[in-house]
Every structure is written in C-alpha cells, then in structure tokens.
PDB file of C-alpha atoms in Angstrom:
ATOM      1  CA  MET A  11     113.297 133.975 144.177  1.00  0.00           C
ATOM      2  CA  SER A  12     115.973 135.571 141.934  1.00  0.00           C
ATOM      3  CA  ARG A  13     117.026 133.882 138.600  1.00  0.00           C
ATOM      4  CA  HIS A  14     120.542 133.241 140.203  1.00  0.00           C
ATOM      5  CA  ASN A  15     118.837 131.199 142.944  1.00  0.00           C
ATOM      6  CA  GLU A  16     116.666 129.452 140.620  1.00  0.00           C
ATOM      7  CA  GLN A  17     119.682 128.128 138.642  1.00  0.00           C
ATOM      8  CA  ALA A  18     121.393 127.073 141.918  1.00  0.00           C
ATOM      9  CA  VAL A  19     118.282 125.005 142.918  1.00  0.00           C
ATOM     10  CA  GLN A  20     117.923 123.095 139.657  1.00  0.00           C
ATOM     11  CA  SER A  21     118.402 119.388 140.035  1.00  0.00           C
ATOM     12  CA  PRO A  22     120.882 117.371 138.074  1.00  0.00           C
ATOM     13  CA  ALA A  23     117.984 115.855 136.213  1.00  0.00           C
ATOM     14  CA  SER A  24     116.547 119.007 135.027  1.00  0.00           C
ATOM     15  CA  GLU A  25     120.114 120.357 134.145  1.00  0.00           C
ATOM     16  CA  ARG A  26     120.664 117.302 132.043  1.00  0.00           C
ATOM     17  CA  LEU A  27     117.340 117.785 130.335  1.00  0.00           C
ATOM     18  CA  ARG A  28     118.342 121.397 129.518  1.00  0.00           C
ATOM     19  CA  LEU A  29     121.601 120.288 128.226  1.00  0.00           C
ATOM     20  CA  LEU A  30     120.032 117.594 126.037  1.00  0.00           C
ATOM     21  CA  GLY A  31     117.577 120.181 124.867  1.00  0.00           C
ATOM     22  CA  LYS A  32     120.509 122.153 123.485  1.00  0.00           C
ATOM     23  CA  ILE A  33     122.304 119.375 122.155  1.00  0.00           C
ATOM     24  CA  ILE A  34     119.145 118.121 120.287  1.00  0.00           C
ATOM     25  CA  GLU A  35     118.606 121.554 118.995  1.00  0.00           C
ATOM     26  CA  ARG A  36     122.021 121.923 117.762  1.00  0.00           C
ATOM     27  CA  GLU A  37     122.524 118.447 116.446  1.00  0.00           C
ATOM     28  CA  GLN A  38     118.978 117.987 114.803  1.00  0.00           C
ATOM     29  CA  PRO A  39     119.955 117.970 111.188  1.00  0.00           C
ATOM     30  CA  GLU A  40     122.380 115.326 111.806  1.00  0.00           C
ATOM     31  CA  LEU A  41     120.493 113.223 113.948  1.00  0.00           C
ATOM     32  CA  LEU A  42     117.362 113.418 111.556  1.00  0.00           C
ATOM     33  CA  ASN A  43     119.811 112.309 108.561  1.00  0.00           C
ATOM     34  CA  ASP A  44     120.957 109.365 111.070  1.00  0.00           C
ATOM     35  CA  ILE A  45     117.400 108.547 111.676  1.00  0.00           C
ATOM     36  CA  ALA A  46     116.369 108.438 107.951  1.00  0.00           C
ATOM     37  CA  PHE A  47     119.414 106.231 107.267  1.00  0.00           C
ATOM     38  CA  GLN A  48     118.523 103.906 109.942  1.00  0.00           C
ATOM     39  CA  ILE A  49     114.699 103.835 108.796  1.00  0.00           C
ATOM     40  CA  ARG A  50     115.961 102.726 105.340  1.00  0.00           C
ATOM     41  CA  ARG A  51     118.584 100.276 106.875  1.00  0.00           C
ATOM     42  CA  PHE A  52     115.793  98.616 108.871  1.00  0.00           C
ATOM     43  CA  ARG A  53     113.573  98.719 105.850  1.00  0.00           C
ATOM     44  CA  LEU A  54     110.829 100.369 107.719  1.00  0.00           C
ATOM     45  CA  ILE A  55     109.918 102.660 104.691  1.00  0.00           C
ATOM     46  CA  ASP A  56     111.821 104.061 101.660  1.00  0.00           C
ATOM     47  CA  GLY A  57     111.105 106.832  99.331  1.00  0.00           C
ATOM     48  CA  ALA A  58     107.631 108.690  99.782  1.00  0.00           C
ATOM     49  CA  GLY A  59     106.911 109.323 103.323  1.00  0.00           C
ATOM     50  CA  LEU A  60     110.534 108.952 104.617  1.00  0.00           C
ATOM     51  CA  GLU A  61     110.971 112.495 105.820  1.00  0.00           C
ATOM     52  CA  ALA A  62     107.690 112.650 107.704  1.00  0.00           C
ATOM     53  CA  LEU A  63     108.410 109.305 109.415  1.00  0.00           C
ATOM     54  CA  ALA A  64     112.051 110.549 110.155  1.00  0.00           C
ATOM     55  CA  ASN A  65     110.560 113.673 111.723  1.00  0.00           C
ATOM     56  CA  GLU A  66     107.967 111.489 113.808  1.00  0.00           C
ATOM     57  CA  VAL A  67     110.908 109.217 115.117  1.00  0.00           C
ATOM     58  CA  LEU A  68     113.001 112.273 115.956  1.00  0.00           C
ATOM     59  CA  GLN A  69     110.027 113.691 118.053  1.00  0.00           C
ATOM     60  CA  GLU A  70     109.510 110.259 119.767  1.00  0.00           C
ATOM     61  CA  THR A  71     113.285 110.044 120.480  1.00  0.00           C
ATOM     62  CA  VAL A  72     113.237 113.348 122.132  1.00  0.00           C
ATOM     63  CA  VAL A  73     110.199 112.468 124.133  1.00  0.00           C
ATOM     64  CA  GLN A  74     111.880 109.123 125.127  1.00  0.00           C
ATOM     65  CA  ALA A  75     115.152 110.909 125.936  1.00  0.00           C
ATOM     66  CA  SER A  76     113.379 113.533 128.019  1.00  0.00           C
ATOM     67  CA  LYS A  77     111.748 110.614 130.127  1.00  0.00           C
ATOM     68  CA  ILE A  78     115.176 109.150 130.889  1.00  0.00           C
ATOM     69  CA  ALA A  79     117.406 112.212 130.966  1.00  0.00           C
ATOM     70  CA  ASP A  80     118.505 110.947 134.453  1.00  0.00           C
ATOM     71  CA  ARG A  81     120.416 108.109 132.757  1.00  0.00           C
ATOM     72  CA  TYR A  82     122.197 110.644 130.343  1.00  0.00           C
ATOM     73  CA  ASP A  83     125.944 111.124 131.374  1.00  0.00           C
ATOM     74  CA  PRO A  84     127.128 114.621 130.384  1.00  0.00           C
ATOM     75  CA  ALA A  85     130.584 113.176 130.062  1.00  0.00           C
ATOM     76  CA  GLY A  86     129.538 110.685 127.303  1.00  0.00           C
ATOM     77  CA  GLU A  87     128.489 111.180 123.748  1.00  0.00           C
ATOM     78  CA  ALA A  88     125.208 112.692 123.548  1.00  0.00           C
ATOM     79  CA  LEU A  89     124.730 112.165 119.909  1.00  0.00           C
ATOM     80  CA  LEU A  90     125.568 108.554 120.248  1.00  0.00           C
ATOM     81  CA  TRP A  91     123.099 108.177 123.131  1.00  0.00           C
ATOM     82  CA  LEU A  92     120.259 109.879 121.028  1.00  0.00           C
ATOM     83  CA  ARG A  93     121.008 107.675 118.193  1.00  0.00           C
ATOM     84  CA  ALA A  94     120.670 104.523 120.367  1.00  0.00           C
ATOM     85  CA  ILE A  95     117.202 105.694 121.591  1.00  0.00           C
ATOM     86  CA  ALA A  96     116.299 106.609 117.850  1.00  0.00           C
ATOM     87  CA  ILE A  97     117.289 102.957 116.831  1.00  0.00           C
ATOM     88  CA  ARG A  98     115.077 101.383 119.714  1.00  0.00           C
ATOM     89  CA  VAL A  99     112.124 103.598 118.538  1.00  0.00           C
ATOM     90  CA  ILE A 100     112.758 102.464 114.918  1.00  0.00           C
ATOM     91  CA  LEU A 101     112.823  98.699 115.943  1.00  0.00           C
ATOM     92  CA  ARG A 102     109.685  99.032 118.040  1.00  0.00           C
ATOM     93  CA  ARG A 103     107.957 100.699 115.105  1.00  0.00           C
ATOM     94  CA  ARG A 104     109.307  97.803 112.889  1.00  0.00           C
ATOM     95  CA  SER A 105     107.977  95.093 115.039  1.00  0.00           C
ATOM     96  CA  LYS A 106     104.530  96.851 115.374  1.00  0.00           C
ATOM     97  CA  THR A 107     104.348  97.197 111.676  1.00  0.00           C
ATOM     98  CA  ARG A 108     105.381  93.408 111.073  1.00  0.00           C
ATOM     99  CA  ARG A 109     102.744  92.471 113.574  1.00  0.00           C
ATOM    100  CA  GLU A 110     100.153  94.495 112.013  1.00  0.00           C
ATOM    101  CA  GLN A 111     100.961  93.174 108.401  1.00  0.00           C
ATOM    102  CA  SER A 112     100.954  89.652 109.758  1.00  0.00           C
ATOM    103  CA  ARG A 113      97.510  90.152 111.242  1.00  0.00           C
ATOM    104  CA  PHE A 114      96.252  91.679 108.040  1.00  0.00           C
ATOM    105  CA  SER A 115      97.730  88.848 105.800  1.00  0.00           C
ATOM    106  CA  LEU A 116      96.285  86.173 108.022  1.00  0.00           C
ATOM    107  CA  ALA A 117      92.738  87.798 108.286  1.00  0.00           C
ATOM    108  CA  GLY A 118      92.787  88.686 104.455  1.00  0.00           C
ATOM    109  CA  ASP A 119      94.196  85.412 103.095  1.00  0.00           C
ATOM    110  CA  THR A 120      91.296  83.652 101.465  1.00  0.00           C
ATOM    111  CA  GLN A 121      93.283  81.948  98.739  1.00  0.00           C
ATOM    112  CA  PRO A 122      94.290  78.563  98.923  1.00  0.00           C
ATOM    113  CA  VAL A 123      97.939  78.057  99.790  1.00  0.00           C
ATOM    114  CA  ARG A 124     100.528  75.250  99.326  1.00  0.00           C
ATOM    115  CA  ARG A 125     103.120  74.941 102.171  1.00  0.00           C
ATOM    116  CA  ALA A 126     105.325  71.795 102.577  1.00  0.00           C
ATOM    117  CA  GLY A 127     103.360  69.937  99.769  1.00  0.00           C
ATOM    118  CA  ILE A 128      99.894  70.282 101.744  1.00  0.00           C
ATOM    119  CA  GLU A 129      97.221  72.249 100.029  1.00  0.00           C
ATOM    120  CA  ALA A 130      95.135  74.442 102.226  1.00  0.00           C
ATOM    121  CA  GLN A 131      91.451  73.923 101.962  1.00  0.00           C
ATOM    122  CA  SER A 132      88.673  76.406 101.737  1.00  0.00           C
ATOM    123  CA  GLU A 133      86.572  76.897 104.931  1.00  0.00           C
ATOM    124  CA  GLU A 134      83.669  75.081 103.502  1.00  0.00           C
ATOM    125  CA  LYS A 135      85.848  71.966 102.636  1.00  0.00           C
ATOM    126  CA  ILE A 136      87.317  71.965 106.100  1.00  0.00           C
ATOM    127  CA  PHE A 137      83.846  72.176 107.711  1.00  0.00           C
ATOM    128  CA  GLU A 138      82.721  69.217 105.296  1.00  0.00           C
ATOM    129  CA  LEU A 139      85.715  67.153 106.312  1.00  0.00           C
ATOM    130  CA  LEU A 140      85.217  67.908 109.860  1.00  0.00           C
ATOM    131  CA  SER A 141      81.495  67.118 109.962  1.00  0.00           C
ATOM    132  CA  ARG A 142      82.161  63.501 108.591  1.00  0.00           C
TER     133      ARG A 142
END
C-alpha cells in the first residue's frame, strides 16, 4: 500500500492522535509550566522535586490524552483540553497522597491525643478498661 493510500485510510481517531502529538510537542514547554503551577496551586509539592513531578504529570497527561483522543475536538482549544486532563491527573495524585498520609498518620500515631476534651488512652489502658 502506498504512503498516500495509508493516509487516506487513517481513522479519525488516529488522525486526532497524530494531531494531538504535534500539538503536545509544540506546546510542551507551556504545558509543563502550567502543570508546575497547578502542582503548586493544589499544594501537591513545592520546591525540591517540582520539576520531576511536573514531568511525570506531563507523561501521565499524554498517556491519558492518547487513551481518549477520540473525544478531542480538533475545532476546540487543544491546550485547554490538555490542561483539564493534567488537572485531573494532579487531583488524583493529591487524593492518593492524602489517603496515604492519613493511613500513615493513623498507623504511626502512638501518642495520646486530645480531641473535643476527651483524652485518648494508650492501648494497654483501653484493654484494661474493656476487661473490667
């Protein structure tokens, strides 16, 4: 099959994917800056590690965009569409990070705490009270 015929046979989804690839390549610096801004905005990380995390989010954004390329409207604003995907990626990461932090803080919390005027008891004290 000639190169001309291959292009004529391309599906709309593969054409959108190709178009998105070109847009991502061209707009990568701006998209990366936007991602870094959103990471700081949502307080996912600041300072050390920001650039590496922004690159990870960009990669994940590209993967997500390629999975849903059939939803991309070439008449629409591609950078806006990609930013929306990136923000969803960042929010998922933030939720995951918060769940993990919560799990670690609950598992590692061995100090008595005061909440609403009630002092938490040590495990030994709780078992002693329950065994009465």
